[in-house]
């Protein structure tokens, strides 16, 4: 049973993977990614971000994002758009522009509506959902002090959601973040934001839980946090799952990683409103982890040679738990 087949059997909409444009020249990798038995959804890891799509004001480049959208279309896979408004991977003209509130609001509106579509018909047809706002909070639950919050205030989130809804009425609109998978200040901040947006009538459909975890210490209150959000009528999704370890990997670490993957998937499986799972690339060959966390890696369910690890069976077991 493949990962997507298991997810489907469990009543989920998809199991999927992030990918990135440089990897699409690797034919063995693309063959694995295109196996719809494992992956019924893909997310562009970088090519729909602001620096890639609007490198200078009003000039939009869609070639990278289009390549990922075309692959999804060819394979019959869903697309998760990622992302519209984020503090990171912003071009300098946004961060250093010193725009006043009204101007930055107009920039955000234009960016979100255009990235969503304009003439990008394939995004409209294949986007299941979009991470409209990514990582709005610090780990202590305070607002991140980025250019959007500093200039526009809390209202930038509703503004971005409304622009996205106007551009693509069919896509599910998400806020996506990490370290909200356990109860605590950051999860509470996200819950309060979600409540406030819903009370205002802002077009929010879902919350994405990134789930960048560490072997042996996956969150224990994940399922109850998911339930707090679905109780508001929102859907939830695991959007960037990986579970890293200190290298080198050993049979014991790989066995623990299998258990960890199974437990994370089981938490989603137990919550009806948890609609899908995306891993942040499927192979260690292209994982973001080693370049960010020195000495750590082996976070994905396939190894660097595209061979399945025990984690693969852990994921399947999670969907049958
Ligand atoms: O595009 C340049 C290239 O021109 C240059 O030669 C090269 C040299 O380092 O860098 C390239 O940019 C890199 C970019 O990925 C594209 O490959 C950046 O250095 C690198 O920092 C960037 O990393 C990405 C990271 O987001 C940036 O924050 C990862 O690939 C991407 O997987 C990661 O994804 C994020 C999610 O969007 C949000 N959640 C966390 C997740 C992991 O950090």
GROMACS .gro file of C-alpha atoms and ligand atoms in nm:
model
  364
    1UNK     CA    1   0.000   0.000   0.000
    2UNK     CA    2   0.140   0.341  -0.097
    3UNK     CA    3   0.134   0.649   0.123
    4UNK     CA    4  -0.137   0.826  -0.074
    5UNK     CA    5  -0.335   0.506  -0.109
    6UNK     CA    6  -0.320   0.461   0.268
    7UNK     CA    7  -0.424   0.824   0.324
    8UNK     CA    8  -0.717   0.781   0.085
    9UNK     CA    9  -0.824   0.459   0.254
   10UNK     CA   10  -0.824   0.652   0.581
   11UNK     CA   11  -1.057   0.915   0.431
   12UNK     CA   12  -0.796   1.187   0.382
   13UNK     CA   13  -0.789   1.406   0.072
   14UNK     CA   14  -0.420   1.354  -0.005
   15UNK     CA   15  -0.071   1.257   0.097
   16UNK     CA   16   0.192   1.468  -0.071
   17UNK     CA   17   0.544   1.604  -0.083
   18UNK     CA   18   0.721   1.933  -0.130
   19UNK     CA   19   0.952   1.958  -0.425
   20UNK     CA   20   1.180   2.220  -0.574
   21UNK     CA   21   1.267   2.318  -0.928
   22UNK     CA   22   1.637   2.219  -0.935
   23UNK     CA   23   1.536   1.863  -0.841
   24UNK     CA   24   1.309   1.830  -1.142
   25UNK     CA   25   1.607   1.747  -1.365
   26UNK     CA   26   1.666   1.429  -1.159
   27UNK     CA   27   1.464   1.172  -1.351
   28UNK     CA   28   1.471   0.900  -1.083
   29UNK     CA   29   1.355   1.156  -0.828
   30UNK     CA   30   1.076   1.283  -1.053
   31UNK     CA   31   0.960   0.927  -1.119
   32UNK     CA   32   0.922   0.872  -0.745
   33UNK     CA   33   0.747   1.205  -0.694
   34UNK     CA   34   0.508   1.127  -0.981
   35UNK     CA   35   0.400   0.794  -0.834
   36UNK     CA   36   0.045   0.879  -0.739
   37UNK     CA   37   0.024   0.570  -0.524
   38UNK     CA   38   0.251   0.761  -0.282
   39UNK     CA   39   0.189   1.126  -0.369
   40UNK     CA   40  -0.140   1.281  -0.469
   41UNK     CA   41  -0.030   1.636  -0.394
   42UNK     CA   42   0.281   1.851  -0.432
   43UNK     CA   43   0.397   2.182  -0.284
   44UNK     CA   44   0.662   2.405  -0.441
   45UNK     CA   45   0.932   2.445  -0.176
   46UNK     CA   46   1.057   2.780  -0.305
   47UNK     CA   47   0.930   2.882  -0.646
   48UNK     CA   48   0.603   3.049  -0.545
   49UNK     CA   49   0.760   3.263  -0.272
   50UNK     CA   50   0.774   3.641  -0.301
   51UNK     CA   51   1.142   3.663  -0.405
   52UNK     CA   52   1.071   3.418  -0.687
   53UNK     CA   53   0.740   3.560  -0.806
   54UNK     CA   54   0.772   3.940  -0.772
   55UNK     CA   55   1.146   4.013  -0.768
   56UNK     CA   56   1.079   4.377  -0.846
   57UNK     CA   57   0.764   4.570  -0.780
   58UNK     CA   58   0.488   4.487  -1.027
   59UNK     CA   59   0.708   4.251  -1.229
   60UNK     CA   60   0.588   3.895  -1.187
   61UNK     CA   61   0.777   3.582  -1.289
   62UNK     CA   62   0.594   3.253  -1.284
   63UNK     CA   63   0.826   3.014  -1.463
   64UNK     CA   64   0.937   2.820  -1.154
   65UNK     CA   65   0.590   2.793  -1.007
   66UNK     CA   66   0.446   2.702  -1.345
   67UNK     CA   67   0.690   2.413  -1.378
   68UNK     CA   68   0.569   2.264  -1.049
   69UNK     CA   69   0.203   2.333  -1.134
   70UNK     CA   70   0.250   2.166  -1.475
   71UNK     CA   71   0.400   1.858  -1.315
   72UNK     CA   72   0.103   1.836  -1.079
   73UNK     CA   73  -0.132   1.875  -1.373
   74UNK     CA   74   0.048   1.607  -1.574
   75UNK     CA   75   0.041   1.366  -1.281
   76UNK     CA   76  -0.316   1.450  -1.177
   77UNK     CA   77  -0.193   1.572  -0.838
   78UNK     CA   78  -0.330   1.852  -0.623
   79UNK     CA   79  -0.120   2.158  -0.557
   80UNK     CA   80  -0.069   2.344  -0.230
   81UNK     CA   81   0.041   2.698  -0.306
   82UNK     CA   82   0.322   2.822  -0.079
   83UNK     CA   83   0.328   3.109   0.009
   84UNK     CA   84   0.197   3.459  -0.032
   85UNK     CA   85   0.303   3.666   0.272
   86UNK     CA   86   0.607   3.561   0.477
   87UNK     CA   87   0.887   3.745   0.656
   88UNK     CA   88   1.152   3.532   0.481
   89UNK     CA   89   1.265   3.514   0.119
   90UNK     CA   90   1.135   3.863   0.058
   91UNK     CA   91   1.300   4.076  -0.206
   92UNK     CA   92   1.488   4.377  -0.083
   93UNK     CA   93   1.242   4.619  -0.241
   94UNK     CA   94   0.976   4.497   0.006
   95UNK     CA   95   1.187   4.486   0.323
   96UNK     CA   96   1.379   4.806   0.261
   97UNK     CA   97   1.113   5.002   0.075
   98UNK     CA   98   1.000   5.208   0.373
   99UNK     CA   99   0.645   5.202   0.242
  100UNK     CA  100   0.370   5.371   0.436
  101UNK     CA  101   0.072   5.166   0.554
  102UNK     CA  102  -0.157   5.240   0.257
  103UNK     CA  103   0.114   5.165   0.003
  104UNK     CA  104   0.220   4.838   0.166
  105UNK     CA  105  -0.145   4.732   0.188
  106UNK     CA  106  -0.178   4.785  -0.184
  107UNK     CA  107   0.146   4.594  -0.246
  108UNK     CA  108   0.024   4.297  -0.039
  109UNK     CA  109  -0.313   4.299  -0.215
  110UNK     CA  110  -0.155   4.308  -0.559
  111UNK     CA  111   0.099   4.041  -0.471
  112UNK     CA  112  -0.154   3.799  -0.325
  113UNK     CA  113  -0.411   3.838  -0.599
  114UNK     CA  114  -0.155   3.814  -0.877
  115UNK     CA  115   0.038   3.521  -0.735
  116UNK     CA  116  -0.289   3.341  -0.697
  117UNK     CA  117  -0.377   3.375  -1.051
  118UNK     CA  118  -0.433   3.666  -1.275
  119UNK     CA  119  -0.389   3.463  -1.591
  120UNK     CA  120  -0.242   3.162  -1.412
  121UNK     CA  121  -0.529   2.936  -1.501
  122UNK     CA  122  -0.344   2.620  -1.409
  123UNK     CA  123  -0.306   2.742  -1.051
  124UNK     CA  124  -0.680   2.796  -1.028
  125UNK     CA  125  -0.756   2.453  -1.164
  126UNK     CA  126  -0.510   2.258  -0.956
  127UNK     CA  127  -0.465   2.448  -0.630
  128UNK     CA  128  -0.632   2.268  -0.349
  129UNK     CA  129  -0.511   2.525  -0.100
  130UNK     CA  130  -0.271   2.813  -0.040
  131UNK     CA  131  -0.056   2.911   0.252
  132UNK     CA  132  -0.163   3.274   0.236
  133UNK     CA  133   0.021   3.384   0.549
  134UNK     CA  134   0.325   3.193   0.670
  135UNK     CA  135   0.474   3.207   1.020
  136UNK     CA  136   0.311   3.520   1.168
  137UNK     CA  137   0.419   3.449   1.526
  138UNK     CA  138   0.734   3.428   1.735
  139UNK     CA  139   0.777   3.119   1.952
  140UNK     CA  140   0.650   3.309   2.259
  141UNK     CA  141   0.321   3.385   2.082
  142UNK     CA  142   0.391   3.752   2.013
  143UNK     CA  143   0.356   3.883   1.660
  144UNK     CA  144   0.666   3.856   1.448
  145UNK     CA  145   0.819   4.194   1.406
  146UNK     CA  146   0.831   4.182   1.023
  147UNK     CA  147   0.766   4.457   0.773
  148UNK     CA  148   0.400   4.358   0.735
  149UNK     CA  149   0.313   4.363   1.102
  150UNK     CA  150   0.525   4.668   1.175
  151UNK     CA  151   0.367   4.871   0.895
  152UNK     CA  152   0.011   4.739   0.865
  153UNK     CA  153  -0.051   4.580   1.206
  154UNK     CA  154  -0.254   4.263   1.278
  155UNK     CA  155  -0.485   4.350   0.988
  156UNK     CA  156  -0.232   4.238   0.726
  157UNK     CA  157  -0.352   3.879   0.773
  158UNK     CA  158  -0.717   3.952   0.690
  159UNK     CA  159  -0.605   4.178   0.406
  160UNK     CA  160  -0.398   3.901   0.247
  161UNK     CA  161  -0.676   3.644   0.292
  162UNK     CA  162  -0.932   3.873   0.128
  163UNK     CA  163  -0.704   3.941  -0.169
  164UNK     CA  164  -0.647   3.569  -0.211
  165UNK     CA  165  -1.018   3.488  -0.192
  166UNK     CA  166  -1.099   3.749  -0.453
  167UNK     CA  167  -0.839   3.599  -0.687
  168UNK     CA  168  -0.918   3.233  -0.631
  169UNK     CA  169  -1.261   3.174  -0.476
  170UNK     CA  170  -1.224   2.795  -0.488
  171UNK     CA  171  -0.895   2.742  -0.304
  172UNK     CA  172  -0.880   2.672   0.068
  173UNK     CA  173  -0.695   2.956   0.236
  174UNK     CA  174  -0.452   2.873   0.516
  175UNK     CA  175  -0.229   3.027   0.776
  176UNK     CA  176   0.076   2.805   0.821
  177UNK     CA  177   0.325   2.792   1.110
  178UNK     CA  178   0.568   2.576   1.311
  179UNK     CA  179   0.593   2.509   1.685
  180UNK     CA  180   0.216   2.526   1.715
  181UNK     CA  181   0.191   2.146   1.735
  182UNK     CA  182   0.199   2.135   2.115
  183UNK     CA  183  -0.018   2.331   2.356
  184UNK     CA  184   0.157   2.650   2.460
  185UNK     CA  185   0.183   3.021   2.395
  186UNK     CA  186   0.232   2.995   2.020
  187UNK     CA  187  -0.058   2.752   1.965
  188UNK     CA  188  -0.277   2.976   2.181
  189UNK     CA  189  -0.179   3.282   1.979
  190UNK     CA  190  -0.274   3.101   1.658
  191UNK     CA  191  -0.603   2.987   1.808
  192UNK     CA  192  -0.686   3.343   1.915
  193UNK     CA  193  -0.596   3.476   1.570
  194UNK     CA  194  -0.815   3.215   1.403
  195UNK     CA  195  -1.108   3.302   1.631
  196UNK     CA  196  -1.066   3.672   1.568
  197UNK     CA  197  -1.046   3.626   1.189
  198UNK     CA  198  -1.356   3.407   1.185
  199UNK     CA  199  -1.542   3.659   1.403
  200UNK     CA  200  -1.453   3.932   1.151
  201UNK     CA  201  -1.575   3.717   0.863
  202UNK     CA  202  -1.227   3.692   0.709
  203UNK     CA  203  -1.194   3.410   0.454
  204UNK     CA  204  -0.987   3.164   0.655
  205UNK     CA  205  -1.039   2.794   0.579
  206UNK     CA  206  -0.754   2.614   0.746
  207UNK     CA  207  -0.445   2.606   0.962
  208UNK     CA  208  -0.127   2.438   0.844
  209UNK     CA  209   0.095   2.266   1.098
  210UNK     CA  210   0.445   2.249   0.952
  211UNK     CA  211   0.567   1.965   1.179
  212UNK     CA  212   0.944   1.995   1.149
  213UNK     CA  213   1.019   1.750   1.429
  214UNK     CA  214   1.314   1.578   1.600
  215UNK     CA  215   1.343   1.201   1.640
  216UNK     CA  216   1.245   1.097   1.992
  217UNK     CA  217   1.070   1.422   2.075
  218UNK     CA  218   0.758   1.459   1.864
  219UNK     CA  219   0.483   1.659   2.039
  220UNK     CA  220   0.250   1.469   2.265
  221UNK     CA  221  -0.047   1.708   2.261
  222UNK     CA  222  -0.065   1.735   1.882
  223UNK     CA  223  -0.402   1.565   1.844
  224UNK     CA  224  -0.567   1.782   2.107
  225UNK     CA  225  -0.427   2.097   1.946
  226UNK     CA  226  -0.564   1.987   1.608
  227UNK     CA  227  -0.903   1.931   1.772
  228UNK     CA  228  -0.904   2.282   1.918
  229UNK     CA  229  -0.882   2.420   1.565
  230UNK     CA  230  -1.130   2.184   1.402
  231UNK     CA  231  -1.375   2.274   1.682
  232UNK     CA  232  -1.380   2.625   1.528
  233UNK     CA  233  -1.500   2.475   1.199
  234UNK     CA  234  -1.159   2.505   1.033
  235UNK     CA  235  -0.980   2.228   0.853
  236UNK     CA  236  -0.622   2.146   0.948
  237UNK     CA  237  -0.336   1.986   0.758
  238UNK     CA  238   0.018   1.870   0.819
  239UNK     CA  239   0.206   2.080   0.567
  240UNK     CA  240   0.584   2.029   0.598
  241UNK     CA  241   0.647   1.711   0.794
  242UNK     CA  242   0.998   1.583   0.850
  243UNK     CA  243   1.165   1.424   1.154
  244UNK     CA  244   1.537   1.486   1.178
  245UNK     CA  245   1.806   1.311   1.379
  246UNK     CA  246   2.166   1.372   1.479
  247UNK     CA  247   2.379   1.197   1.217
  248UNK     CA  248   2.491   0.931   1.155
  249UNK     CA  249   2.164   0.744   1.139
  250UNK     CA  250   2.161   0.408   1.317
  251UNK     CA  251   1.909   0.122   1.311
  252UNK     CA  252   1.785   0.236   1.654
  253UNK     CA  253   1.732   0.595   1.536
  254UNK     CA  254   1.557   0.474   1.221
  255UNK     CA  255   1.330   0.254   1.432
  256UNK     CA  256   1.245   0.547   1.659
  257UNK     CA  257   1.186   0.763   1.353
  258UNK     CA  258   0.939   0.504   1.222
  259UNK     CA  259   0.748   0.519   1.552
  260UNK     CA  260   0.756   0.899   1.546
  261UNK     CA  261   0.618   0.918   1.192
  262UNK     CA  262   0.348   0.670   1.285
  263UNK     CA  263   0.245   0.873   1.591
  264UNK     CA  264   0.230   1.202   1.401
  265UNK     CA  265   0.022   1.049   1.122
  266UNK     CA  266  -0.203   0.879   1.379
  267UNK     CA  267  -0.278   1.217   1.540
  268UNK     CA  268  -0.401   1.348   1.203
  269UNK     CA  269  -0.578   1.023   1.132
  270UNK     CA  270  -0.775   1.049   1.455
  271UNK     CA  271  -0.906   1.396   1.366
  272UNK     CA  272  -1.166   1.404   1.093
  273UNK     CA  273  -1.092   1.766   1.000
  274UNK     CA  274  -0.723   1.689   0.944
  275UNK     CA  275  -0.756   1.660   0.570
  276UNK     CA  276  -0.408   1.577   0.444
  277UNK     CA  277  -0.038   1.538   0.503
  278UNK     CA  278   0.258   1.681   0.313
  279UNK     CA  279   0.621   1.585   0.380
  280UNK     CA  280   0.890   1.849   0.320
  281UNK     CA  281   1.036   1.653   0.033
  282UNK     CA  282   1.040   1.276   0.027
  283UNK     CA  283   1.412   1.200   0.011
  284UNK     CA  284   1.710   1.293   0.226
  285UNK     CA  285   1.885   1.376  -0.101
  286UNK     CA  286   1.696   1.706  -0.118
  287UNK     CA  287   1.605   1.779   0.243
  288UNK     CA  288   1.654   2.135   0.371
  289UNK     CA  289   1.767   2.003   0.713
  290UNK     CA  290   2.146   1.943   0.682
  291UNK     CA  291   2.215   2.291   0.546
  292UNK     CA  292   2.021   2.453   0.830
  293UNK     CA  293   2.103   2.227   1.127
  294UNK     CA  294   2.465   2.130   1.119
  295UNK     CA  295   2.520   1.760   1.197
  296UNK     CA  296   2.151   1.673   1.159
  297UNK     CA  297   1.956   1.514   0.878
  298UNK     CA  298   1.807   1.186   0.756
  299UNK     CA  299   1.466   1.345   0.821
  300UNK     CA  300   1.269   1.206   0.525
  301UNK     CA  301   1.104   0.867   0.461
  302UNK     CA  302   1.338   0.787   0.169
  303UNK     CA  303   1.718   0.793   0.204
  304UNK     CA  304   1.968   0.974  -0.020
  305UNK     CA  305   1.962   0.687  -0.269
  306UNK     CA  306   1.584   0.706  -0.296
  307UNK     CA  307   1.546   0.386  -0.095
  308UNK     CA  308   1.252   0.364   0.148
  309UNK     CA  309   1.337   0.379   0.518
  310UNK     CA  310   1.141   0.221   0.806
  311UNK     CA  311   0.958   0.556   0.836
  312UNK     CA  312   0.766   0.466   0.520
  313UNK     CA  313   0.593   0.175   0.692
  314UNK     CA  314   0.540   0.395   0.998
  315UNK     CA  315   0.339   0.639   0.787
  316UNK     CA  316   0.126   0.362   0.639
  317UNK     CA  317   0.067   0.218   0.987
  318UNK     CA  318  -0.035   0.564   1.111
  319UNK     CA  319  -0.315   0.579   0.854
  320UNK     CA  320  -0.440   0.237   0.961
  321UNK     CA  321  -0.427   0.311   1.333
  322LIG     O1  322   1.827   3.077  -0.505
  322LIG     C1  323   1.956   3.086  -0.444
  322LIG     C2  324   2.064   3.059  -0.541
  322LIG     O2  325   2.063   3.159  -0.641
  322LIG     C3  326   2.198   3.056  -0.469
  322LIG     O3  327   2.300   3.022  -0.556
  322LIG     C4  328   2.194   2.956  -0.354
  322LIG     C5  329   2.324   2.958  -0.272
  322LIG     O4  330   2.299   2.928  -0.138
  322LIG     O5  331   2.089   2.990  -0.267
  322LIG     C6  332   1.962   2.985  -0.332
  322LIG     O6  333   1.864   3.018  -0.237
  322LIG     C7  334   1.834   2.918  -0.143
  322LIG     C8  335   1.687   2.881  -0.160
  322LIG     O7  336   1.648   2.790  -0.059
  322LIG     C9  337   1.658   2.815  -0.296
  322LIG     O8  338   1.732   2.697  -0.308
  322LIG    C10  339   1.857   2.974  -0.004
  322LIG     O9  340   1.995   2.996   0.016
  322LIG    C11  341   1.803   2.880   0.100
  322LIG    O10  342   1.809   2.943   0.227
  322LIG    C12  343   1.659   2.846   0.071
  322LIG    O11  344   1.615   2.754   0.169
  322LIG    C13  345   1.476   2.734   0.174
  322LIG    C14  346   1.420   2.785   0.305
  322LIG    O12  347   1.281   2.757   0.313
  322LIG    C15  348   1.441   2.935   0.322
  322LIG    O13  349   1.383   2.978   0.437
  322LIG    C16  350   1.449   2.585   0.163
  322LIG    O14  351   1.490   2.538   0.035
  322LIG    C17  352   1.301   2.557   0.185
  322LIG    O15  353   1.281   2.417   0.190
  322LIG    C18  354   1.258   2.619   0.317
  322LIG    O16  355   1.121   2.594   0.337
  322LIG    C19  356   1.064   2.648   0.457
  322LIG    C20  357   0.919   2.680   0.428
  322LIG    O17  358   0.908   2.764   0.316
  322LIG    C21  359   0.852   2.742   0.550
  322LIG     N1  360   0.868   2.659   0.666
  322LIG    C22  361   1.004   2.619   0.697
  322LIG    C23  362   1.069   2.552   0.577
  322LIG    C24  363   1.206   2.500   0.610
  322LIG    O18  364   1.293   2.607   0.639
   0.00000   0.00000   0.00000
